[in-house]
Coordinates of N, CA and C in Angstrom, one line a residue:
M1 N 0.9 -1.2 0.0 CA 0.0 0.0 0.0 C 0.9 1.2 0.0
N2 N 0.6 2.2 -0.9 CA 1.5 3.4 -0.9 C 1.1 4.3 0.3
S3 N 2.0 5.2 0.6 CA 1.8 6.0 1.8 C 0.5 6.9 1.7
D4 N 0.1 7.4 0.5 CA -1.1 8.2 0.4 C -2.3 7.3 0.7
T5 N -2.4 6.1 0.2 CA -3.5 5.3 0.4 C -3.6 4.9 1.9
E6 N -2.5 4.6 2.5 CA -2.4 4.2 3.9 C -2.9 5.4 4.7
K7 N -2.5 6.6 4.4 CA -2.9 7.8 5.1 C -4.4 8.1 5.0
D8 N -4.9 7.9 3.8 CA -6.3 8.1 3.6 C -7.1 7.1 4.3
L9 N -6.7 5.8 4.4 CA -7.4 4.8 5.1 C -7.4 5.1 6.6
K10 N -6.2 5.5 7.1 CA -6.2 5.9 8.5 C -7.1 7.0 8.9
Q11 N -7.2 8.0 8.0 CA -8.1 9.1 8.2 C -9.6 8.6 8.2
L12 N -9.9 7.7 7.2 CA -11.2 7.2 7.1 C -11.6 6.4 8.4
L13 N -10.7 5.6 8.9 CA -11.0 4.8 10.1 C -10.9 5.5 11.4
A14 N -10.2 6.7 11.4 CA -9.9 7.4 12.6 C -11.1 8.1 13.2
Y15 N -12.0 8.5 12.4 CA -13.1 9.4 12.9 C -14.0 8.7 13.9
T16 N -14.2 7.5 13.8 CA -15.0 6.8 14.8 C -14.7 5.3 14.7
S17 N -15.1 4.5 15.7 CA -15.0 3.1 15.6 C -16.3 2.5 15.1
Y18 N -16.3 2.1 13.8 CA -17.5 1.7 13.2 C -17.9 0.3 13.7
Q19 N -19.2 0.1 14.0 CA -19.6 -1.2 14.4 C -19.7 -2.1 13.2
K20 N -20.1 -1.5 12.1 CA -20.3 -2.3 10.8 C -19.8 -1.5 9.6
I21 N -19.3 -2.2 8.6 CA -18.8 -1.6 7.4 C -19.6 -2.3 6.2
Y22 N -20.3 -1.5 5.4 CA -21.0 -2.0 4.3 C -20.5 -1.5 3.0
V23 N -20.3 -2.4 2.0 CA -20.0 -2.0 0.7 C -21.3 -2.1 -0.1
I24 N -21.8 -1.0 -0.7 CA -23.0 -1.1 -1.5 C -22.6 -1.5 -2.9
T25 N -22.8 -2.7 -3.3 CA -22.4 -3.2 -4.5 C -23.2 -2.7 -5.7
G26 N -22.8 -2.9 -6.9 CA -23.5 -2.3 -8.1 C -23.0 -0.9 -8.3
K27 N -23.9 -0.1 -9.0 CA -23.5 1.3 -9.3 C -24.5 2.2 -8.5
T28 N -23.9 3.2 -7.9 CA -24.7 4.2 -7.1 C -24.5 5.5 -7.8
D29 N -25.5 6.3 -7.9 CA -25.4 7.7 -8.5 C -24.7 8.6 -7.5
L30 N -23.4 8.8 -7.8 CA -22.6 9.6 -6.9 C -22.9 11.1 -6.9
R31 N -23.9 11.5 -7.7 CA -24.3 12.9 -7.6 C -25.1 13.1 -6.3
K32 N -25.5 12.0 -5.7 CA -26.3 12.1 -4.5 C -25.4 12.6 -3.4
G33 N -25.9 13.4 -2.5 CA -25.2 13.9 -1.4 C -25.6 13.1 -0.1
I34 N -25.4 13.8 1.0 CA -25.6 13.1 2.3 C -27.0 12.6 2.4
D35 N -28.0 13.5 2.2 CA -29.4 13.1 2.3 C -29.8 12.0 1.4
G36 N -29.4 12.1 0.1 CA -29.7 11.1 -0.9 C -29.2 9.8 -0.6
L37 N -27.9 9.7 -0.2 CA -27.3 8.4 0.1 C -27.9 7.8 1.4
A38 N -28.2 8.6 2.4 CA -28.8 8.1 3.6 C -30.2 7.5 3.3
T39 N -30.9 8.2 2.5 CA -32.2 7.8 2.1 C -32.1 6.5 1.3
F40 N -31.2 6.4 0.4 CA -30.9 5.2 -0.4 C -30.6 4.0 0.5
V41 N -29.8 4.2 1.5 CA -29.4 3.1 2.4 C -30.7 2.6 3.1
K42 N -31.5 3.5 3.6 CA -32.7 3.2 4.4 C -33.8 2.5 3.5
E43 N -34.0 3.1 2.3 CA -35.1 2.6 1.5 C -34.8 1.3 0.7
E44 N -33.6 1.3 0.2 CA -33.2 0.1 -0.7 C -32.7 -1.1 0.1
F45 N -32.1 -0.9 1.2 CA -31.5 -2.0 2.0 C -32.1 -2.2 3.4
D46 N -33.0 -1.3 3.8 CA -33.7 -1.4 5.1 C -32.6 -1.4 6.2
L47 N -31.6 -0.5 6.0 CA -30.6 -0.4 7.0 C -30.7 1.0 7.6
D48 N -30.3 1.2 8.9 CA -30.4 2.5 9.6 C -29.1 3.2 9.4
P49 N -29.1 4.3 8.6 CA -27.8 5.1 8.4 C -27.3 5.8 9.7
F50 N -28.1 5.7 10.8 CA -27.7 6.4 12.0 C -27.1 5.4 13.0
N51 N -26.7 4.2 12.6 CA -26.3 3.2 13.6 C -24.8 2.9 13.7
N52 N -24.0 4.0 13.5 CA -22.6 3.9 13.6 C -22.0 2.9 12.6
A53 N -22.5 2.9 11.4 CA -22.0 2.0 10.3 C -21.4 2.9 9.2
L54 N -20.3 2.4 8.6 CA -19.7 3.1 7.5 C -20.3 2.4 6.2
F55 N -20.8 3.3 5.3 CA -21.3 2.8 4.0 C -20.5 3.3 2.9
L56 N -20.0 2.4 2.0 CA -19.2 2.8 0.8 C -20.0 2.6 -0.4
F57 N -19.9 3.6 -1.3 CA -20.6 3.6 -2.6 C -19.7 3.9 -3.7
C58 N -19.9 3.3 -4.9 CA -19.2 3.5 -6.1 C -20.1 3.8 -7.3
G59 N -19.7 4.7 -8.1 CA -20.6 5.1 -9.3 C -20.2 4.3 -10.5
T60 N -20.4 4.9 -11.7 CA -20.1 4.2 -12.9 C -18.6 4.0 -13.1
K61 N -17.8 5.1 -12.8 CA -16.4 5.0 -12.9 C -15.8 4.4 -11.6
M62 N -15.0 3.4 -11.7 CA -14.5 2.7 -10.6 C -13.2 3.3 -10.0
D63 N -12.9 4.6 -10.4 CA -11.8 5.2 -9.8 C -12.2 6.2 -8.7
R64 N -13.4 6.2 -8.3 CA -13.9 7.1 -7.2 C -14.9 6.4 -6.4
F65 N -15.0 6.8 -5.1 CA -16.0 6.3 -4.3 C -16.4 7.3 -3.2
K66 N -17.5 7.1 -2.6 CA -17.9 7.9 -1.4 C -18.1 7.0 -0.2
A67 N -17.9 7.6 1.0 CA -18.2 6.9 2.2 C -19.0 7.8 3.1
L68 N -20.0 7.2 3.7 CA -21.0 7.9 4.5 C -21.0 7.3 5.9
V69 N -20.9 8.1 7.0 CA -21.0 7.6 8.3 C -21.7 8.7 9.2
W70 N -22.5 8.2 10.1 CA -23.2 9.1 11.1 C -22.3 9.2 12.3
E71 N -22.0 10.4 12.7 CA -21.3 10.6 14.0 C -22.4 11.1 15.0
S72 N -22.0 11.4 16.2 CA -23.0 11.8 17.2 C -23.7 13.1 16.9
D73 N -23.1 13.9 16.1 CA -23.6 15.3 15.8 C -24.0 15.5 14.4
G74 N -23.8 14.5 13.5 CA -24.1 14.7 12.1 C -23.4 13.7 11.2
F75 N -23.8 13.8 9.9 CA -23.2 12.9 8.9 C -21.8 13.4 8.5
L76 N -20.9 12.4 8.1 CA -19.6 12.7 7.6 C -19.6 12.0 6.2
L77 N -19.3 12.8 5.2 CA -19.2 12.2 3.8 C -17.8 12.4 3.3
F78 N -17.2 11.3 2.9 CA -15.9 11.2 2.3 C -16.1 11.0 0.8
Y79 N -15.2 11.6 0.0 CA -15.1 11.4 -1.4 C -13.7 11.2 -1.8
K80 N -13.4 10.1 -2.5 CA -12.0 9.8 -2.9 C -12.0 9.5 -4.4
R81 N -11.1 10.2 -5.1 CA -10.9 9.9 -6.6 C -9.4 9.5 -6.7
L82 N -9.2 8.3 -7.3 CA -7.9 7.7 -7.5 C -7.3 8.4 -8.7
E83 N -6.1 8.8 -8.6 CA -5.4 9.3 -9.8 C -4.9 8.2 -10.8
N84 N -4.5 7.1 -10.2 CA -4.1 6.0 -11.0 C -4.8 4.7 -10.5
G85 N -5.3 3.9 -11.4 CA -5.9 2.6 -11.0 C -7.4 2.7 -10.8
R86 N -8.0 1.6 -10.5 CA -9.4 1.5 -10.3 C -9.6 0.5 -9.2
L87 N -10.8 0.6 -8.5 CA -11.2 -0.3 -7.5 C -11.8 -1.5 -8.2
L88 N -11.7 -2.7 -7.5 CA -12.4 -3.9 -8.0 C -13.8 -4.0 -7.4
W89 N -14.6 -3.0 -7.7 CA -16.0 -2.9 -7.1 C -16.9 -4.0 -7.6
P90 N -17.6 -4.7 -6.7 CA -18.5 -5.8 -7.1 C -19.7 -5.2 -7.8
R91 N -20.0 -5.7 -9.0 CA -21.0 -5.1 -9.9 C -22.2 -5.9 -10.2
K92 N -22.2 -7.2 -9.8 CA -23.3 -8.1 -10.2 C -24.7 -7.7 -9.9
D93 N -24.9 -7.3 -8.7 CA -26.2 -6.8 -8.3 C -26.1 -5.8 -7.2
S94 N -27.2 -5.2 -6.8 CA -27.1 -4.1 -5.8 C -27.4 -4.8 -4.5
A95 N -26.5 -4.7 -3.6 CA -26.6 -5.3 -2.2 C -25.8 -4.5 -1.3
A96 N -26.0 -4.7 0.0 CA -25.2 -4.1 1.1 C -24.4 -5.3 1.6
K97 N -23.1 -5.3 1.3 CA -22.2 -6.4 1.7 C -21.5 -6.0 2.9
L98 N -21.7 -6.8 4.0 CA -21.0 -6.5 5.3 C -19.6 -7.0 5.2
I99 N -18.6 -6.1 5.5 CA -17.2 -6.5 5.5 C -16.5 -6.1 6.8
T100 N -15.3 -6.6 7.0 CA -14.5 -6.3 8.2 C -13.5 -5.2 7.9
Q101 N -12.9 -4.6 8.9 CA -11.9 -3.6 8.7 C -10.7 -4.1 7.9
T102 N -10.3 -5.4 8.1 CA -9.3 -6.0 7.4 C -9.6 -6.1 5.9
Q103 N -10.9 -6.5 5.6 CA -11.3 -6.6 4.2 C -11.4 -5.2 3.6
L104 N -11.8 -4.2 4.3 CA -11.8 -2.8 3.8 C -10.4 -2.4 3.4
K105 N -9.4 -2.6 4.3 CA -8.0 -2.3 4.1 C -7.5 -2.9 2.8
R106 N -7.8 -4.2 2.7 CA -7.3 -5.0 1.5 C -8.0 -4.5 0.2
F107 N -9.3 -4.2 0.4 CA -10.2 -3.7 -0.8 C -9.6 -2.4 -1.3
L108 N -9.3 -1.5 -0.4 CA -8.8 -0.2 -0.8 C -7.3 -0.3 -1.3
Q109 N -6.7 -1.4 -1.1 CA -5.3 -1.7 -1.6 C -5.4 -2.2 -3.0
G110 N -6.7 -2.6 -3.5 CA -6.8 -3.1 -4.8 C -7.2 -4.5 -4.9
F111 N -7.4 -5.2 -3.8 CA -7.8 -6.6 -3.8 C -9.3 -6.7 -3.9
P112 N -9.8 -7.8 -4.6 CA -11.3 -8.0 -4.6 C -11.8 -8.4 -3.3
L113 N -13.1 -8.1 -3.1 CA -13.8 -8.5 -1.8 C -14.0 -10.1 -1.8
S114 N -14.3 -10.6 -2.9 CA -14.5 -12.1 -3.0 C -13.2 -12.7 -3.6
P115 N -12.7 -13.8 -3.0 CA -11.5 -14.4 -3.6 C -11.8 -15.0 -4.9
S116 N -10.8 -14.8 -5.8 CA -11.0 -15.4 -7.2 C -10.6 -16.9 -7.2
V117 N -9.9 -17.4 -6.2 CA -9.6 -18.8 -6.2 C -10.5 -19.4 -5.1
Q118 N -11.3 -20.3 -5.6 CA -12.3 -21.0 -4.7 C -11.6 -22.2 -4.0
P119 N -12.0 -22.5 -2.8 CA -11.5 -23.7 -2.1 C -11.7 -25.0 -2.9
A120 N -10.7 -25.8 -2.9 CA -10.8 -27.1 -3.6 C -11.8 -28.0 -2.9
T121 N -12.5 -28.8 -3.7 CA -13.4 -29.8 -3.2 C -12.6 -31.2 -3.3
I122 N -12.8 -32.0 -2.3 CA -12.1 -33.2 -2.2 C -12.8 -34.2 -3.2
G123 N -12.0 -34.6 -4.2 CA -12.5 -35.5 -5.2 C -12.2 -37.0 -4.8
A124 N -12.8 -37.9 -5.6 CA -12.6 -39.3 -5.4 C -11.4 -39.7 -6.2
W125 N -10.2 -39.3 -5.8 CA -9.0 -39.6 -6.6 C -8.4 -40.9 -6.1
Y126 N -8.7 -41.3 -4.9 CA -8.1 -42.5 -4.4 C -9.1 -43.6 -4.2

């Protein structure tokens, strides 16, 4: 992880200790602001945007994302645009995928949320 990405991640995680981290898969209209994203979380996924959770959104271009979190006195909205590279954002369907802080760190380093190598099944070789 380069120093800028590591610094950004530390800033993102330093504001509060999130109980949950959700990646909103698919494409989100990043023209939405705080109210639009909070309403989207509530109406589309039946999640409470006020429950100390971090919500991550990505639009059509996978070189930028937004993060929304409620603090005790208001919402905090982060916006990040990568100068080089793209995120491996899950696109199959629109869902709220619960992840850990370790998964978030690896995801922002460029690793996919789902492993591309599946566990082997034991075959009848013997």
